[in-house]
Coordinates of C-alpha atoms in Angstrom, one line a residue:
X1470 CA 5.9 17.9 -2.6
X1471 CA 5.3 14.7 -0.7
X1472 CA 2.7 12.1 -1.5
X1473 CA -0.4 12.0 0.7
X1474 CA -1.6 8.5 1.6
X1475 CA -5.0 7.2 2.9
X1476 CA -5.0 3.6 3.9
X1477 CA -7.8 1.4 5.2
X1478 CA -7.6 -0.8 8.2
X1479 CA -6.1 -4.2 7.3
X1480 CA -8.6 -6.9 7.9
X1481 CA -7.8 -10.6 8.1
X1482 CA -10.2 -12.9 6.3
X1483 CA -10.8 -16.6 6.9
X1484 CA -10.8 -17.5 3.2
X1485 CA -8.4 -18.2 0.4
X1486 CA -7.1 -15.2 -1.4
X1487 CA -8.7 -16.5 -4.7
X1488 CA -12.1 -16.6 -3.1
X1489 CA -11.8 -13.0 -1.7
X1490 CA -10.5 -11.8 -5.1
X1491 CA -13.7 -13.3 -6.7
X1492 CA -15.9 -11.5 -4.2
X1493 CA -14.0 -8.2 -4.6
X1494 CA -14.5 -8.3 -8.4
X1495 CA -18.2 -9.4 -8.2
X1496 CA -19.4 -6.0 -9.1
X1497 CA -23.0 -6.8 -9.8
X1498 CA -23.4 -7.8 -6.1
X1499 CA -21.8 -4.6 -4.7
X1500 CA -25.1 -3.0 -3.8
X1501 CA -25.8 -6.0 -1.5
X1502 CA -22.7 -5.4 0.7
X1503 CA -20.5 -2.5 -0.3
X1504 CA -21.4 0.7 1.6
X1505 CA -18.8 3.0 -0.2
X1506 CA -18.7 1.8 -3.7
X1507 CA -22.3 1.0 -4.5
X1508 CA -21.7 0.2 -8.2
X1509 CA -18.8 -0.4 -10.6
X1510 CA -18.8 -0.4 -14.4
X1511 CA -15.6 -1.7 -16.1
X1512 CA -14.2 -4.3 -18.3
X1513 CA -11.0 -4.5 -16.2
X1514 CA -8.9 -4.2 -19.3
X1515 CA -5.6 -2.3 -18.7
X1516 CA -6.1 1.4 -19.6
X1517 CA -9.9 1.1 -19.7
X1518 CA -12.2 3.2 -17.6
X1519 CA -13.5 2.0 -14.2
X1520 CA -16.6 4.1 -13.2
X1521 CA -17.1 4.0 -9.4
X1522 CA -20.5 5.0 -8.0
X1523 CA -20.0 6.5 -4.5
X1524 CA -22.3 8.1 -2.0
X1525 CA -22.1 11.8 -1.8
X1526 CA -19.2 13.1 0.3
X1527 CA -21.6 15.6 2.1
X1528 CA -23.8 12.7 3.2
X1529 CA -26.7 14.0 1.1
X1530 CA -29.1 11.9 -1.0
X1531 CA -27.8 10.4 -4.2
X1532 CA -24.5 9.3 -5.6
X1533 CA -21.7 10.5 -7.9
X1534 CA -19.4 8.7 -10.3
X1535 CA -15.7 8.9 -10.2
X1536 CA -14.1 7.8 -13.5
X1537 CA -10.7 6.3 -13.1
X1538 CA -8.5 4.0 -15.3
X1539 CA -7.4 0.4 -14.7
X1540 CA -3.6 0.1 -14.4
X1541 CA -3.0 -3.4 -13.0
X1542 CA -5.0 -6.5 -12.5
X1543 CA -2.9 -9.2 -10.9
X1544 CA -5.2 -12.0 -9.5
X1545 CA -5.6 -12.7 -6.7
X1546 CA -3.4 -10.0 -5.2
X1547 CA -3.6 -6.6 -6.7
X1548 CA -6.1 -4.3 -8.4
X1549 CA -4.8 -0.8 -9.2
X1550 CA -6.5 2.1 -10.9
X1551 CA -5.9 5.9 -11.0
X1552 CA -7.6 9.1 -11.9
X1553 CA -5.4 9.6 -15.0
X1554 CA -5.9 13.2 -16.3
X1555 CA -9.5 13.4 -15.1
X1556 CA -8.6 16.1 -12.5
X1557 CA -5.8 18.4 -13.7
X1558 CA -3.3 18.9 -10.9
X1559 CA -4.2 15.8 -9.1
X1560 CA -3.4 12.1 -9.4
X1561 CA -5.0 9.6 -7.2
X1562 CA -3.6 6.0 -7.4
X1563 CA -5.6 3.4 -5.6
X1564 CA -4.5 -0.1 -4.8
X1565 CA -6.6 -2.9 -3.4
X1566 CA -4.3 -5.6 -2.0
X1567 CA -5.1 -9.2 -0.9
X1568 CA -2.2 -10.9 0.9
X1569 CA -2.2 -14.7 1.5
X1570 CA -1.5 -15.5 5.1
X1571 CA -1.5 -19.3 4.7
X1572 CA -3.9 -21.9 3.5
X1573 CA -7.5 -20.6 3.7
X1574 CA -6.5 -17.2 5.1
X1575 CA -5.6 -13.8 3.8
X1576 CA -5.7 -10.1 4.5
X1577 CA -7.2 -7.2 2.6
X1578 CA -6.3 -3.5 2.6
X1579 CA -6.8 -0.6 0.2
X1580 CA -5.0 2.6 -0.1
X1581 CA -4.8 5.7 -2.3
X1582 CA -1.8 8.0 -2.9
X1583 CA -2.5 11.5 -3.9
X1584 CA 0.0 13.7 -5.8
X1585 CA -0.1 16.9 -7.7
X1586 CA -0.5 20.6 -6.9
X1587 CA -4.1 20.1 -5.7
X1588 CA -3.3 17.0 -3.6
X1589 CA -3.2 18.8 -0.3
X1590 CA -6.5 20.7 -0.9
X1591 CA -8.3 17.5 -1.9
X1592 CA -6.8 15.6 1.0
X1593 CA -7.9 18.2 3.5
X1594 CA -11.4 18.4 2.0
X1595 CA -12.0 14.7 1.3
X1596 CA -9.5 12.7 3.4
X1597 CA -12.0 11.8 6.2
X1598 CA -14.6 10.8 3.6
X1599 CA -12.2 8.5 1.8
X1600 CA -10.7 7.1 5.0
X1601 CA -14.2 6.2 6.3
X1602 CA -15.1 4.7 3.0
X1603 CA -12.0 2.6 2.7
X1604 CA -12.4 1.3 6.3
X1605 CA -16.1 0.4 5.6
X1606 CA -15.2 -1.5 2.5
X1607 CA -12.5 -3.5 4.3
X1608 CA -14.9 -4.5 7.1
X1609 CA -17.8 -5.2 4.7
X1610 CA -15.7 -7.4 2.5
X1611 CA -14.7 -9.5 5.4
X1612 CA -18.3 -9.8 6.5
X1613 CA -19.5 -10.6 2.9
X1614 CA -16.9 -13.3 2.5
X1615 CA -17.8 -14.8 5.9
X1616 CA -21.5 -14.9 5.0
X1617 CA -20.8 -16.5 1.6
X1618 CA -18.7 -19.2 3.2
X1619 CA -21.2 -19.9 6.0
X1620 CA -23.9 -20.3 3.3
X1621 CA -22.0 -22.9 1.4

């Protein structure tokens, strides 16, 4: 069985990777700018839970919480978490990657790899929702960083 991958658009950001990292991990301010992950609760300790509050996939009112587990925190380049054994028969591993492109410039992308016997069914049912969410986060992060830099 092959892995299934959903990857956001890669956005280039006119800011140092460290600054973008700080914005990415500024979870209390997510409701101000992040359209896909409207709240996050975590200590960011390896192995600890990360609870992601997301809009409902069907577009209805309200949110739902996806509990995942922190696997890597490598400032200012990589944040990785996965679903662990939350969903038997499915493992989703998400990476958020910031890549320096030179002084004062970097890129951001996020992707998730799904494996397990239910991966194809989940991918078919939720792939477009996740893809749209990931793309919206990438664009919103770029806009949030630009706004913060302009306000300095």
